[in-house]
CSV table of C-alpha atoms in Angstrom, one decimal:
chain,number,residue,atom,x,y,z
A,1,UNK,CA,15.6,3.9,-20.3
A,2,UNK,CA,14.7,1.3,-17.5
A,3,UNK,CA,13.8,2.1,-13.9
A,4,UNK,CA,13.9,-0.6,-11.2
A,5,UNK,CA,11.1,-0.3,-8.6
A,6,UNK,CA,11.6,-1.7,-5.1
A,7,UNK,CA,8.6,-2.4,-3.0
A,8,UNK,CA,6.7,-5.0,-1.0
A,9,UNK,CA,5.4,-7.1,-3.9
A,10,UNK,CA,4.1,-10.5,-4.2
A,11,UNK,CA,2.2,-10.2,-0.9
A,12,UNK,CA,-1.5,-11.3,-0.4
A,13,UNK,CA,-2.2,-7.8,0.7
A,14,UNK,CA,-4.8,-5.6,-1.3
A,15,UNK,CA,-3.1,-2.3,-0.7
A,16,UNK,CA,0.3,-3.6,-1.4
A,17,UNK,CA,-0.7,-5.1,-4.7
A,18,UNK,CA,-2.7,-2.2,-6.0
A,19,UNK,CA,-0.1,0.4,-5.0
A,20,UNK,CA,2.5,-1.6,-6.9
A,21,UNK,CA,0.2,-1.6,-9.9
A,22,UNK,CA,-0.4,2.1,-9.7
A,23,UNK,CA,3.1,3.3,-9.3
A,24,UNK,CA,4.5,1.0,-12.1
A,25,UNK,CA,1.6,2.0,-14.4
A,26,UNK,CA,2.1,5.8,-13.8
A,27,UNK,CA,5.8,5.5,-14.4
A,28,UNK,CA,5.3,3.5,-17.6
A,29,UNK,CA,2.9,6.1,-18.9
A,30,UNK,CA,5.7,8.6,-18.6
A,31,UNK,CA,7.4,6.8,-21.4
A,32,UNK,CA,9.8,4.7,-19.7
A,33,UNK,CA,10.1,1.0,-18.8
A,34,UNK,CA,9.6,0.3,-15.2
A,35,UNK,CA,10.1,-3.2,-13.7
A,36,UNK,CA,9.4,-4.4,-10.2
A,37,UNK,CA,12.6,-5.9,-8.8
A,38,UNK,CA,11.8,-9.3,-7.7
A,39,UNK,CA,13.4,-9.0,-4.3
A,40,UNK,CA,12.6,-11.6,-1.9
A,41,UNK,CA,12.9,-10.3,1.8
A,42,UNK,CA,12.8,-13.3,4.2
A,43,UNK,CA,10.7,-11.4,6.8
A,44,UNK,CA,8.1,-10.2,4.3
A,45,UNK,CA,7.9,-13.6,2.4
A,46,UNK,CA,7.5,-15.5,5.6
A,47,UNK,CA,4.6,-13.2,6.8
A,48,UNK,CA,2.6,-14.1,3.7
A,49,UNK,CA,3.6,-17.7,3.2
A,50,UNK,CA,0.8,-20.2,3.1
A,51,UNK,CA,1.7,-23.0,5.4
A,52,UNK,CA,1.6,-26.7,4.4
A,53,UNK,CA,0.1,-29.4,6.4
A,54,UNK,CA,3.3,-31.0,7.3
A,55,UNK,CA,4.5,-27.5,8.7
A,56,UNK,CA,1.8,-27.4,11.3
A,57,UNK,CA,2.8,-27.4,14.9
A,58,UNK,CA,0.4,-27.7,17.7
A,59,UNK,CA,-3.4,-27.9,18.1
A,60,UNK,CA,-4.0,-24.1,17.7
A,61,UNK,CA,-2.1,-24.0,14.4
A,62,UNK,CA,-4.0,-27.1,13.1
A,63,UNK,CA,-7.4,-25.5,13.9
A,64,UNK,CA,-6.3,-22.3,12.1
A,65,UNK,CA,-5.1,-24.5,9.1
A,66,UNK,CA,-8.5,-26.4,9.0
A,67,UNK,CA,-10.4,-23.1,8.9
A,68,UNK,CA,-8.1,-21.2,6.6
A,69,UNK,CA,-6.5,-23.5,4.1
A,70,UNK,CA,-9.0,-23.6,1.5
A,71,UNK,CA,-9.6,-19.9,1.6
A,72,UNK,CA,-6.0,-19.1,1.7
A,73,UNK,CA,-5.3,-21.2,-1.4
A,74,UNK,CA,-8.0,-19.4,-3.3
A,75,UNK,CA,-6.8,-16.0,-2.3
A,76,UNK,CA,-3.2,-16.9,-3.2
A,77,UNK,CA,-4.3,-18.1,-6.8
A,78,UNK,CA,-6.3,-14.7,-7.1
A,79,UNK,CA,-3.2,-12.7,-6.1
A,80,UNK,CA,-0.8,-14.9,-8.3
A,81,UNK,CA,-2.9,-14.3,-11.3
A,82,UNK,CA,-3.0,-10.6,-10.7
A,83,UNK,CA,0.8,-10.1,-10.4
A,84,UNK,CA,1.2,-12.5,-13.4
A,85,UNK,CA,-1.2,-10.5,-15.6
A,86,UNK,CA,-0.8,-6.9,-14.4
A,87,UNK,CA,2.8,-6.5,-12.9
A,88,UNK,CA,6.0,-6.6,-14.9
A,89,UNK,CA,8.7,-8.0,-12.7
A,90,UNK,CA,12.5,-8.3,-13.3
A,91,UNK,CA,13.5,-11.4,-15.1
A,92,UNK,CA,15.5,-12.9,-12.1
A,93,UNK,CA,14.7,-13.0,-8.4
A,94,UNK,CA,17.2,-11.4,-5.9
A,95,UNK,CA,18.0,-11.6,-2.2
A,96,UNK,CA,20.4,-9.6,0.0
A,97,UNK,CA,23.3,-11.6,-1.4
A,98,UNK,CA,23.0,-10.8,-5.1
A,99,UNK,CA,20.7,-7.7,-5.4
A,100,UNK,CA,23.8,-5.6,-6.2
A,101,UNK,CA,23.7,-7.2,-9.6
A,102,UNK,CA,20.8,-5.0,-10.5
A,103,UNK,CA,23.1,-2.0,-10.7
A,104,UNK,CA,24.0,-3.2,-14.2
A,105,UNK,CA,20.4,-3.3,-15.3
A,106,UNK,CA,18.7,-0.1,-14.4
A,107,UNK,CA,19.4,3.6,-15.2
A,108,UNK,CA,17.5,4.6,-11.8
A,109,UNK,CA,15.9,3.0,-8.9
A,110,UNK,CA,12.7,4.1,-7.2
A,111,UNK,CA,11.9,2.7,-3.7
A,112,UNK,CA,8.2,3.1,-2.6
A,113,UNK,CA,5.4,3.3,-1.9
A,114,UNK,CA,4.0,1.3,1.1
A,115,UNK,CA,5.6,1.1,4.4
A,116,UNK,CA,9.0,0.2,2.8
A,117,UNK,CA,10.8,2.3,5.5
A,118,UNK,CA,9.0,0.6,8.5
A,119,UNK,CA,11.9,-1.3,9.9
A,120,UNK,CA,9.7,-3.3,12.3
A,121,UNK,CA,7.8,-4.6,9.3
A,122,UNK,CA,10.8,-5.5,7.1
A,123,UNK,CA,12.8,-7.0,10.0
A,124,UNK,CA,15.4,-4.2,9.9
A,125,UNK,CA,16.1,-4.7,6.2
A,126,UNK,CA,18.0,-1.7,5.0
A,127,UNK,CA,17.8,-3.0,1.3
A,128,UNK,CA,14.6,-0.9,1.0
A,129,UNK,CA,16.9,2.2,1.7
A,130,UNK,CA,18.9,1.2,-1.4
A,131,UNK,CA,22.0,0.4,0.3
A,132,UNK,CA,23.0,-1.9,-2.5
A,133,UNK,CA,23.0,0.9,-5.2
A,134,UNK,CA,26.5,2.1,-6.0
A,135,UNK,CA,25.7,5.5,-7.7
A,136,UNK,CA,23.9,8.1,-5.5
A,137,UNK,CA,22.5,9.8,-8.7
A,138,UNK,CA,20.4,6.5,-9.2
A,139,UNK,CA,18.7,6.6,-5.7
A,140,UNK,CA,15.1,7.9,-5.4
A,141,UNK,CA,12.1,7.3,-3.4
A,142,UNK,CA,8.4,7.9,-4.1
A,143,UNK,CA,5.9,8.3,-1.3
A,144,UNK,CA,7.8,5.9,0.9
A,145,UNK,CA,6.1,5.5,4.3
A,146,UNK,CA,7.7,5.0,7.7
A,147,UNK,CA,4.4,4.0,9.0
A,148,UNK,CA,5.0,5.4,12.4
A,149,UNK,CA,5.0,8.9,13.9
A,150,UNK,CA,8.4,8.5,15.6
A,151,UNK,CA,11.5,6.3,15.2
A,152,UNK,CA,13.1,3.8,17.7
A,153,UNK,CA,16.2,5.1,19.5
A,154,UNK,CA,19.3,4.5,17.3
A,155,UNK,CA,17.3,4.2,14.0
A,156,UNK,CA,17.2,7.9,13.1
A,157,UNK,CA,20.9,8.4,12.6
A,158,UNK,CA,21.5,5.4,10.4
A,159,UNK,CA,18.5,6.3,8.3
A,160,UNK,CA,19.8,9.8,8.0
A,161,UNK,CA,23.1,8.5,6.7
A,162,UNK,CA,21.5,6.3,4.0
A,163,UNK,CA,19.1,9.0,2.9
A,164,UNK,CA,21.8,11.5,2.7
A,165,UNK,CA,23.0,9.7,-0.5
A,166,UNK,CA,19.5,9.8,-2.2
A,167,UNK,CA,19.0,12.0,-5.3
A,168,UNK,CA,15.4,12.6,-4.9
A,169,UNK,CA,13.3,11.9,-1.7
A,170,UNK,CA,9.6,11.5,-1.6
A,171,UNK,CA,7.7,10.4,1.4
A,172,UNK,CA,4.0,9.8,2.1
A,173,UNK,CA,3.6,11.4,5.6
A,174,UNK,CA,5.5,14.1,7.3
A,175,UNK,CA,8.7,13.1,8.8
A,176,UNK,CA,8.7,11.3,12.2
A,177,UNK,CA,9.1,13.6,15.1
A,178,UNK,CA,12.6,12.5,16.1
A,179,UNK,CA,13.8,12.4,12.4
A,180,UNK,CA,17.0,14.4,12.1
A,181,UNK,CA,17.1,16.7,9.0
A,182,UNK,CA,18.9,14.9,6.3
A,183,UNK,CA,20.6,17.9,4.8
A,184,UNK,CA,19.7,21.6,4.6
A,185,UNK,CA,19.9,21.6,1.0
A,186,UNK,CA,18.0,18.3,0.3
A,187,UNK,CA,14.3,18.7,-0.2
A,188,UNK,CA,12.0,16.1,1.2
A,189,UNK,CA,8.8,16.0,-0.9
A,190,UNK,CA,5.5,14.8,0.5
A,191,UNK,CA,3.5,13.0,-2.2
A,192,UNK,CA,0.3,11.0,-2.6
A,193,UNK,CA,0.1,7.3,-2.2
A,194,UNK,CA,0.1,5.8,-5.9
A,195,UNK,CA,-3.3,4.6,-5.5
A,196,UNK,CA,-4.5,8.2,-5.7
A,197,UNK,CA,-2.6,8.8,-8.9
A,198,UNK,CA,-5.0,6.6,-10.8
A,199,UNK,CA,-8.5,7.9,-11.2
A,200,UNK,CA,-11.7,5.9,-10.4
A,201,UNK,CA,-12.5,5.1,-14.0
A,202,UNK,CA,-9.3,3.2,-14.6
A,203,UNK,CA,-9.7,1.4,-11.1
A,204,UNK,CA,-13.2,0.6,-12.4
A,205,UNK,CA,-12.0,-0.9,-15.7
A,206,UNK,CA,-9.7,-3.1,-13.5
A,207,UNK,CA,-12.2,-4.2,-11.0
A,208,UNK,CA,-14.2,-7.4,-10.9
A,209,UNK,CA,-17.7,-7.6,-9.4
A,210,UNK,CA,-18.6,-10.8,-7.6
A,211,UNK,CA,-21.4,-9.3,-5.4
A,212,UNK,CA,-25.1,-9.5,-6.3
A,213,UNK,CA,-26.4,-7.4,-3.4
A,214,UNK,CA,-27.6,-3.9,-4.4
A,215,UNK,CA,-26.9,-2.0,-1.2
A,216,UNK,CA,-24.3,-3.3,1.2
A,217,UNK,CA,-21.8,-2.1,3.8
A,218,UNK,CA,-18.2,-3.2,3.1
A,219,UNK,CA,-16.3,-3.8,6.3
A,220,UNK,CA,-12.6,-4.2,5.8
A,221,UNK,CA,-10.4,-4.4,8.8
A,222,UNK,CA,-6.5,-4.8,9.3
A,223,UNK,CA,-6.1,-3.2,12.7
A,224,UNK,CA,-7.4,-4.2,16.0
A,225,UNK,CA,-10.4,-2.1,17.0
A,226,UNK,CA,-13.5,-4.2,18.1
A,227,UNK,CA,-15.7,-1.2,18.2
A,228,UNK,CA,-15.8,-1.1,14.4
A,229,UNK,CA,-18.0,-4.2,14.4
A,230,UNK,CA,-20.5,-2.5,16.7
A,231,UNK,CA,-20.6,0.6,14.6
A,232,UNK,CA,-21.1,-1.6,11.4
A,233,UNK,CA,-24.0,-3.4,12.9
A,234,UNK,CA,-25.6,-0.1,14.0
A,235,UNK,CA,-25.1,1.2,10.5
A,236,UNK,CA,-26.8,-1.9,9.2
A,237,UNK,CA,-29.7,-1.7,11.4
A,238,UNK,CA,-30.3,2.0,10.5
A,239,UNK,CA,-29.9,1.7,6.8
A,240,UNK,CA,-31.1,-1.9,6.2
A,241,UNK,CA,-27.9,-2.8,4.4
A,242,UNK,CA,-26.4,-6.1,4.6
A,243,UNK,CA,-22.7,-6.3,6.0
A,244,UNK,CA,-20.0,-7.9,3.7
A,245,UNK,CA,-16.9,-8.5,5.8
A,246,UNK,CA,-13.7,-8.8,3.9
A,247,UNK,CA,-10.8,-10.3,5.8
A,248,UNK,CA,-8.2,-13.1,5.7
A,249,UNK,CA,-8.4,-14.2,9.3
A,250,UNK,CA,-9.6,-17.5,10.9
A,251,UNK,CA,-12.1,-15.6,13.0
A,252,UNK,CA,-15.5,-16.1,11.3
A,253,UNK,CA,-18.3,-13.6,12.1
A,254,UNK,CA,-21.5,-15.5,12.1
A,255,UNK,CA,-23.5,-12.2,12.2
A,256,UNK,CA,-22.0,-11.0,8.8
A,257,UNK,CA,-21.4,-12.3,5.3
A,258,UNK,CA,-17.6,-13.4,5.5
A,259,UNK,CA,-15.6,-12.9,2.3
A,260,UNK,CA,-12.0,-14.4,2.6
A,261,UNK,CA,-11.0,-15.7,-0.7
A,262,UNK,CA,-10.7,-12.7,-3.2
A,263,UNK,CA,-7.8,-10.9,-4.9
A,264,UNK,CA,-7.1,-7.2,-5.7
A,265,UNK,CA,-9.5,-6.9,-8.5
A,266,UNK,CA,-12.4,-8.4,-6.6
A,267,UNK,CA,-11.6,-6.1,-3.8
A,268,UNK,CA,-11.8,-3.0,-6.1
A,269,UNK,CA,-15.3,-4.3,-7.1
A,270,UNK,CA,-16.6,-4.6,-3.6
A,271,UNK,CA,-15.5,-1.0,-2.8
A,272,UNK,CA,-16.7,0.4,-6.1
A,273,UNK,CA,-20.3,-1.0,-5.6
A,274,UNK,CA,-20.6,-0.5,-1.8
A,275,UNK,CA,-23.2,1.8,-0.3
A,276,UNK,CA,-20.9,2.4,2.6
A,277,UNK,CA,-17.4,1.4,3.5
A,278,UNK,CA,-16.3,0.9,7.1
A,279,UNK,CA,-12.6,0.3,7.6
A,280,UNK,CA,-9.4,0.4,9.7
A,281,UNK,CA,-7.2,0.2,6.6
A,282,UNK,CA,-5.2,3.1,4.9
A,283,UNK,CA,-5.9,1.7,1.5
A,284,UNK,CA,-9.5,1.0,2.5
A,285,UNK,CA,-9.8,4.8,3.2
A,286,UNK,CA,-7.8,5.8,0.0
A,287,UNK,CA,-9.8,3.7,-2.4
A,288,UNK,CA,-13.1,4.7,-0.7
A,289,UNK,CA,-12.1,8.5,-1.4
A,290,UNK,CA,-11.1,7.6,-5.0
A,291,UNK,CA,-14.5,5.9,-5.5
A,292,UNK,CA,-16.2,9.0,-3.8
A,293,UNK,CA,-17.8,6.6,-1.2
A,294,UNK,CA,-19.4,7.4,2.1
A,295,UNK,CA,-17.0,5.9,4.5
A,296,UNK,CA,-16.2,5.6,8.1
A,297,UNK,CA,-12.8,4.8,9.5
A,298,UNK,CA,-11.5,3.7,13.0
A,299,UNK,CA,-7.9,3.8,14.2
A,300,UNK,CA,-6.1,1.0,15.7
A,301,UNK,CA,-6.1,0.9,19.7
A,302,UNK,CA,-2.7,-1.0,19.8
A,303,UNK,CA,0.4,0.7,21.2
A,304,UNK,CA,2.5,0.0,18.1
A,305,UNK,CA,0.1,1.2,15.5
A,306,UNK,CA,0.5,2.6,12.0
A,307,UNK,CA,-2.2,5.2,12.3
A,308,UNK,CA,-0.2,8.1,11.0
A,309,UNK,CA,-0.8,6.8,7.4
A,310,UNK,CA,-4.4,7.2,7.7
A,311,UNK,CA,-4.5,10.4,9.8
A,312,UNK,CA,-2.3,12.2,7.4
A,313,UNK,CA,-4.6,11.7,4.4
A,314,UNK,CA,-7.6,12.3,6.6
A,315,UNK,CA,-6.2,15.8,7.8
A,316,UNK,CA,-5.2,16.7,4.2
A,317,UNK,CA,-8.7,16.2,2.9
A,318,UNK,CA,-10.5,17.5,6.1
A,319,UNK,CA,-12.3,14.2,6.7
A,320,UNK,CA,-11.8,13.6,10.4
A,321,UNK,CA,-15.6,13.8,11.1
A,322,UNK,CA,-15.8,10.4,9.6
A,323,UNK,CA,-13.8,8.7,12.3
A,324,UNK,CA,-15.6,6.1,14.6
A,325,UNK,CA,-14.9,6.9,18.2
A,326,UNK,CA,-16.1,4.7,21.0
A,327,UNK,CA,-18.1,2.8,18.4
A,328,UNK,CA,-20.0,6.0,17.4
A,329,UNK,CA,-20.3,8.5,14.5
A,330,UNK,CA,-23.1,10.9,14.2
A,331,UNK,CA,-22.7,11.5,10.4
A,332,UNK,CA,-24.5,8.3,9.5
A,333,UNK,CA,-27.0,10.4,7.5
A,334,UNK,CA,-24.7,12.8,6.0
A,335,UNK,CA,-23.1,12.1,2.7
A,336,UNK,CA,-19.6,13.4,2.0
A,337,UNK,CA,-19.3,16.4,-0.2
A,338,UNK,CA,-16.5,15.5,-2.6
A,339,UNK,CA,-16.3,18.7,-4.4
A,340,UNK,CA,-13.5,20.4,-2.5
A,341,UNK,CA,-11.8,17.0,-1.7
A,342,UNK,CA,-11.5,16.4,-5.4
A,343,UNK,CA,-9.9,19.9,-5.9
A,344,UNK,CA,-7.3,19.1,-3.3
A,345,UNK,CA,-6.8,15.6,-4.7
A,346,UNK,CA,-6.2,17.0,-8.2
A,347,UNK,CA,-3.6,19.5,-7.0
A,348,UNK,CA,-1.7,16.9,-5.0
A,349,UNK,CA,-2.0,14.3,-7.9
A,350,UNK,CA,-0.3,16.8,-10.3
A,351,UNK,CA,2.4,17.7,-7.8
A,352,UNK,CA,3.0,14.0,-7.3
A,353,UNK,CA,3.1,13.2,-11.0
A,354,UNK,CA,5.4,16.3,-11.6
A,355,UNK,CA,7.8,14.8,-9.1
A,356,UNK,CA,8.0,11.5,-10.9
A,357,UNK,CA,8.4,13.4,-14.3
A,358,UNK,CA,11.4,15.1,-12.7
A,359,UNK,CA,13.0,11.8,-12.0
A,360,UNK,CA,12.3,10.6,-15.6
A,361,UNK,CA,13.4,13.7,-17.3
A,362,UNK,CA,16.5,13.9,-15.2
A,363,UNK,CA,17.4,10.3,-16.2
A,364,UNK,CA,16.8,11.1,-19.9
A,365,UNK,CA,19.2,14.1,-19.8
A,366,UNK,CA,21.8,12.0,-18.1
A,367,UNK,CA,21.5,9.2,-20.9
A,368,UNK,CA,21.6,11.8,-23.6
A,369,UNK,CA,24.7,13.4,-22.2
A,370,UNK,CA,26.4,10.0,-21.9
A,371,UNK,CA,25.4,9.2,-25.5
A,372,UNK,CA,26.7,12.5,-26.7
A,373,UNK,CA,30.1,12.0,-25.1
A,374,UNK,CA,30.4,8.5,-26.4
A,375,UNK,CA,29.4,9.5,-30.0
């Protein structure tokens, strides 16, 4: 049996790469072959494309290129090696024009996880709602994220129609506020991000450690919140820990150790060995919890933010006291008690894996029935 998995892949994004690895790995462990469909979304590909010199337009882009080009090339090489060694892709690549050919290759499709249903990220690409799949019984999602707490006007009704055809639906956060119920008889499951389905010992075996510091603060930002830098420096002053700032931007911080040319495995190593983690990233939070780290998080101040991804897992595990507000948090000297957190995670992990088992077992039954009829 073969399952085709559709997600944001081949991006130079730590969370995207690691959730892809995790979901494929877990499905494969259930005894089926899972391939990541090499679908090339124009918008997603453009967002992570490394510009060549002849593509530079204007002085501002030239300055960014001169600062970033070497780091970007090293980063891309790290990610390319990770995808080559740890992710099994479909033999062929696809776009909107020919992805319907995959209907002949896979017994089931699973879309997820990550923000695959965030239309502002995908450029209104409904391919991630499996609109190319002919048979409704093949359509499934796992922990698909909208990334927002409400939908734009006009989006909800179209999404409702597309999801009405799904066989099994799993999302990562509660439905957006203005999301119309798909069908009274259709259950919408809420499951963990795939990175939680893999335990810390397996992540540790995958990680690489490039850092020589014993005690350090890992600062990892993806959203706009300048107060997080003030907090990290305060934490550094109070603990004596050096700040290692992981990012892919051209904005160098001269008061911190900038790390800009690593891949997913090195990122895991930096989180695993950190004394503290300070982040605005959902996967920064998720992996900190997985490695049982003392972490602090800040939410984005921008109007169009994706904070719901973080607040959902924070509320589930009762960790809101780790939020940085106005550059402050009074829990600096308090370690996180992970006993009850681990109990909740284990319960949710089993529930999530049971959902994936249901898809696999359902598919096996269908194949056996077809074989019986044809025999």
